[in-house]
Tab-separated table of C-alpha atoms in Angstrom:
chain	number	residue	atom	x	y	z
A	1	MET	CA	80.648	-15.739	-0.916
A	2	GLU	CA	78.963	-12.813	0.667
A	3	ASN	CA	78.134	-11.342	-2.743
A	4	GLU	CA	76.670	-14.616	-3.891
A	5	LEU	CA	74.517	-14.796	-0.775
A	6	MET	CA	73.366	-11.213	-1.332
A	7	ILE	CA	72.524	-11.950	-4.965
A	8	ALA	CA	70.624	-15.085	-3.925
A	9	LEU	CA	68.653	-13.161	-1.288
A	10	ILE	CA	67.835	-10.365	-3.740
A	11	GLY	CA	66.799	-12.949	-6.352
A	12	ALA	CA	64.646	-14.793	-3.841
A	13	GLY	CA	63.047	-11.537	-2.676
A	14	SER	CA	62.363	-10.499	-6.242
A	15	ALA	CA	60.862	-13.894	-7.051
A	16	LEU	CA	58.680	-13.743	-3.951
A	17	THR	CA	57.524	-10.190	-4.780
A	18	GLY	CA	56.774	-11.218	-8.359
A	19	ALA	CA	54.835	-14.246	-7.158
A	20	LEU	CA	52.809	-12.099	-4.734
A	21	ILE	CA	52.011	-9.498	-7.403
A	22	GLY	CA	51.129	-12.186	-9.963
A	23	GLY	CA	48.999	-14.047	-7.418
A	24	ALA	CA	47.159	-10.884	-6.433
A	25	ALA	CA	46.509	-10.051	-10.076
A	26	ALA	CA	45.197	-13.570	-10.648
A	27	VAL	CA	42.862	-13.306	-7.641
A	28	VAL	CA	41.565	-9.881	-8.776
A	29	GLY	CA	41.086	-11.170	-12.333
A	30	ALA	CA	39.259	-14.273	-11.150
A	31	SER	CA	37.074	-12.150	-8.873
A	32	LYS	CA	36.153	-9.842	-11.745
A	33	ALA	CA	35.401	-12.800	-14.005
A	34	ALA	CA	33.221	-14.423	-11.348
A	35	ARG	CA	31.381	-11.156	-10.703
A	36	SER	CA	30.838	-10.636	-14.424
A	37	ALA	CA	29.501	-14.184	-14.844
A	38	TYR	CA	27.195	-13.742	-11.840
A	39	LEU	CA	25.887	-10.342	-12.972
A	40	GLY	CA	25.504	-11.620	-16.522
A	41	SER	CA	23.228	-14.447	-15.379
A	42	LEU	CA	21.260	-11.992	-13.217
A	43	ASP	CA	20.853	-9.692	-16.202
A	44	VAL	CA	19.565	-12.561	-18.351
A	45	THR	CA	17.104	-13.552	-15.629
A	46	ARG	CA	15.928	-9.966	-15.154
A	47	ARG	CA	15.449	-9.395	-18.879
A	48	THR	CA	13.529	-12.675	-19.169
A	49	ALA	CA	11.200	-11.582	-16.368
A	50	GLN	CA	10.773	-8.173	-17.986
A	51	ARG	CA	10.023	-9.721	-21.372
A	52	GLU	CA	7.328	-11.908	-19.784
A	53	VAL	CA	5.518	-9.061	-18.004
A	54	TYR	CA	5.813	-6.785	-21.040
A	55	SER	CA	4.289	-9.553	-23.132
A	56	GLU	CA	1.471	-10.027	-20.611
A	57	LEU	CA	0.630	-6.322	-20.728
A	58	LEU	CA	0.632	-6.328	-24.524
A	59	LYS	CA	-1.635	-9.376	-24.574
A	60	ALA	CA	-4.046	-7.883	-22.016
A	61	ALA	CA	-4.075	-4.518	-23.781
A	62	HIS	CA	-4.617	-6.049	-27.231
A	63	ASP	CA	-7.399	-8.277	-25.882
A	64	TYR	CA	-9.051	-5.286	-24.216
A	65	GLU	CA	-8.686	-3.153	-27.334
A	66	ALA	CA	-10.172	-5.897	-29.519
A	67	GLY	CA	-13.073	-6.482	-27.128
A	68	SER	CA	-13.859	-2.808	-26.771
A	69	SER	CA	-13.522	-2.180	-30.511
A	70	ALA	CA	-16.040	-4.936	-31.121
A	71	VAL	CA	-18.678	-3.012	-29.126
A	72	LEU	CA	-17.971	0.480	-30.475
A	73	GLU	CA	-20.670	0.136	-33.098
A	74	GLY	CA	-23.146	-1.022	-30.455
A	75	ALA	CA	-22.148	1.897	-28.233
A	76	GLY	CA	-22.847	4.192	-31.166
A	77	PHE	CA	-26.280	2.597	-31.588
A	78	LEU	CA	-27.043	3.167	-27.903
A	79	LEU	CA	-25.990	6.797	-28.205
A	80	ASP	CA	-28.067	7.266	-31.359
A	81	ASP	CA	-31.144	5.849	-29.668
A	82	LEU	CA	-30.533	7.935	-26.566
A	83	PHE	CA	-30.281	11.120	-28.632
A	84	SER	CA	-33.451	10.104	-30.526
A	85	GLU	CA	-35.311	9.486	-27.263
A	86	LEU	CA	-34.231	12.810	-25.835
A	87	GLU	CA	-35.354	14.607	-28.972
A	88	GLY	CA	-38.694	12.793	-29.011
A	89	LEU	CA	-37.842	10.838	-32.166
A	90	PRO	CA	-38.475	7.120	-32.650
A	91	VAL	CA	-35.603	4.842	-31.635
A	92	GLN	CA	-34.103	2.369	-34.092
A	93	ARG	CA	-33.715	-0.624	-31.778
A	94	SER	CA	-36.081	-2.463	-29.476
A	95	ASP	CA	-35.688	-2.524	-25.709
A	96	SER	CA	-34.341	-6.097	-25.858
A	97	GLU	CA	-31.785	-5.131	-28.540
A	98	ARG	CA	-30.644	-2.176	-26.459
A	99	SER	CA	-30.458	-4.377	-23.379
A	100	GLY	CA	-28.171	-6.782	-25.269
A	101	LEU	CA	-26.030	-3.889	-26.497
A	102	ARG	CA	-25.788	-2.483	-22.959
A	103	ARG	CA	-24.659	-5.842	-21.624
A	104	ALA	CA	-22.020	-6.267	-24.363
A	105	VAL	CA	-20.697	-2.733	-23.804
A	106	TRP	CA	-20.675	-3.202	-20.031
A	107	LEU	CA	-18.762	-6.495	-20.295
A	108	ALA	CA	-16.191	-4.972	-22.657
A	109	ALA	CA	-15.682	-1.885	-20.489
A	110	ASP	CA	-13.703	-3.552	-17.659
A	111	PRO	CA	-10.008	-2.570	-17.965
A	112	GLN	CA	-8.937	-4.519	-14.829
A	113	PRO	CA	-6.738	-7.081	-16.672
A	114	VAL	CA	-4.821	-4.226	-18.322
A	115	ALA	CA	-4.384	-2.448	-14.975
A	116	ALA	CA	-3.094	-5.616	-13.293
A	117	ALA	CA	-0.586	-6.273	-16.088
A	118	ALA	CA	0.565	-2.634	-16.029
A	119	ARG	CA	1.285	-2.872	-12.296
A	120	GLN	CA	3.512	-5.887	-12.961
A	121	VAL	CA	5.451	-3.907	-15.558
A	122	GLU	CA	5.918	-1.124	-13.018
A	123	LEU	CA	7.559	-3.641	-10.666
A	124	GLU	CA	10.004	-4.822	-13.320
A	125	GLY	CA	10.803	-1.351	-14.718
A	126	PRO	CA	12.751	0.525	-15.850
A	127	SER	CA	11.039	3.868	-15.331
A	128	SER	CA	10.612	4.666	-19.048
A	129	VAL	CA	8.815	1.370	-19.674
A	130	ALA	CA	6.795	1.748	-16.465
A	131	ALA	CA	5.643	5.200	-17.597
A	132	ALA	CA	4.532	3.776	-20.956
A	133	ALA	CA	2.672	0.990	-19.115
A	134	ARG	CA	0.880	3.593	-16.980
A	135	ALA	CA	-0.131	5.394	-20.197
A	136	VAL	CA	-1.645	2.156	-21.545
A	137	GLN	CA	-3.472	1.629	-18.264
A	138	ALA	CA	-4.776	5.217	-18.250
A	139	ALA	CA	-5.986	4.937	-21.855
A	140	ALA	CA	-7.747	1.633	-21.115
A	141	GLU	CA	-9.376	3.085	-18.007
A	142	GLN	CA	-10.448	6.175	-19.937
A	143	LEU	CA	-12.034	4.021	-22.653
A	144	GLY	CA	-13.670	1.851	-19.989
A	145	ALA	CA	-15.153	4.888	-18.245
A	146	THR	CA	-16.417	6.219	-21.565
A	147	LEU	CA	-18.056	2.909	-22.451
A	148	SER	CA	-19.507	2.491	-18.957
A	149	GLY	CA	-20.966	5.983	-19.054
A	150	ILE	CA	-22.520	5.741	-22.522
A	151	GLU	CA	-26.033	6.238	-21.252
A	152	ASP	CA	-25.286	8.532	-18.339
A	153	GLY	CA	-27.021	11.835	-18.712
A	154	LEU	CA	-26.321	15.392	-17.701
A	155	GLU	CA	-29.041	17.811	-16.762
A	156	ASP	CA	-29.504	20.686	-19.195
A	157	PRO	CA	-30.112	24.207	-17.887
A	158	ASP	CA	-33.695	23.870	-19.139
A	159	GLY	CA	-34.242	20.803	-16.928
A	160	GLY	CA	-33.908	18.128	-19.645
A	161	LEU	CA	-31.340	15.364	-19.860
A	162	ARG	CA	-28.663	15.021	-22.483
A	163	PRO	CA	-26.032	12.303	-22.915
A	164	SER	CA	-22.745	13.005	-21.158
A	165	THR	CA	-20.819	11.131	-23.848
A	166	PRO	CA	-20.406	12.756	-27.258
A	167	ALA	CA	-20.901	10.255	-30.091
A	168	ARG	CA	-17.279	10.534	-31.279
A	169	LEU	CA	-15.703	9.965	-27.846
A	170	PRO	CA	-15.675	6.121	-27.712
A	171	ARG	CA	-13.802	5.898	-31.028
A	172	GLU	CA	-11.383	8.671	-30.014
A	173	HIS	CA	-10.589	6.887	-26.758
A	174	SER	CA	-10.168	3.620	-28.643
A	175	GLU	CA	-7.611	5.303	-30.921
A	176	LEU	CA	-5.792	6.728	-27.886
A	177	LEU	CA	-5.544	3.216	-26.461
A	178	LYS	CA	-4.121	1.893	-29.741
A	179	SER	CA	-1.519	4.689	-29.730
A	180	ALA	CA	-0.567	3.987	-26.108
A	181	ILE	CA	-0.158	0.266	-26.861
A	182	SER	CA	2.043	1.031	-29.855
A	183	ALA	CA	4.180	3.470	-27.849
A	184	PHE	CA	4.572	0.921	-25.040
A	185	ALA	CA	5.647	-1.786	-27.506
A	186	ASP	CA	8.276	0.527	-29.020
A	187	ILE	CA	9.717	1.583	-25.659
A	188	ALA	CA	9.726	-1.986	-24.324
A	189	ARG	CA	11.433	-3.283	-27.484
A	190	ARG	CA	14.143	-0.618	-27.280
A	191	HIS	CA	14.793	-1.453	-23.638
A	192	LEU	CA	14.977	-5.206	-24.206
A	193	ASN	CA	17.289	-4.793	-27.216
A	194	HIS	CA	19.610	-2.344	-25.448
A	195	ARG	CA	22.873	-3.829	-24.207
């Protein structure tokens, strides 16, 4: 009888140990599954927020690029007339035409919507996408400064004034903005599609 009792106790102990190990494994497994489900929903939410701010930056940058591109010809006209004036040649446009061109260029030169959208991207990250957003912002601000300074002059050593903006600069800065937008879109797409 003693052997039977010993076998029963060993069997009961083994069953209890097995139940404890199995229960612990079930708890750990359930905890991992719950954590994975929780982190998965957080990841979906984070990526949705990122997609929205990336989209807002692309929209703001494309709108800014389109608006500034629309006034590049007018900026060129202003520069042409400024060079003609400085050289004592007749200008091609009237004062009222130049005033209208100035206003259009001035209105198109404000990169603030792009800067605001880029700051939102910086909050959402990651760092590679934030850096590309800063490049878009810098290119937009550079184009804006170029357009705003179209008729600013620099004093020549001989005492005359000359335009501070070379005629090719607005188009070059517009192309830099287009390149920065394209690079941002590529980096953002790769990040959003990465798993």
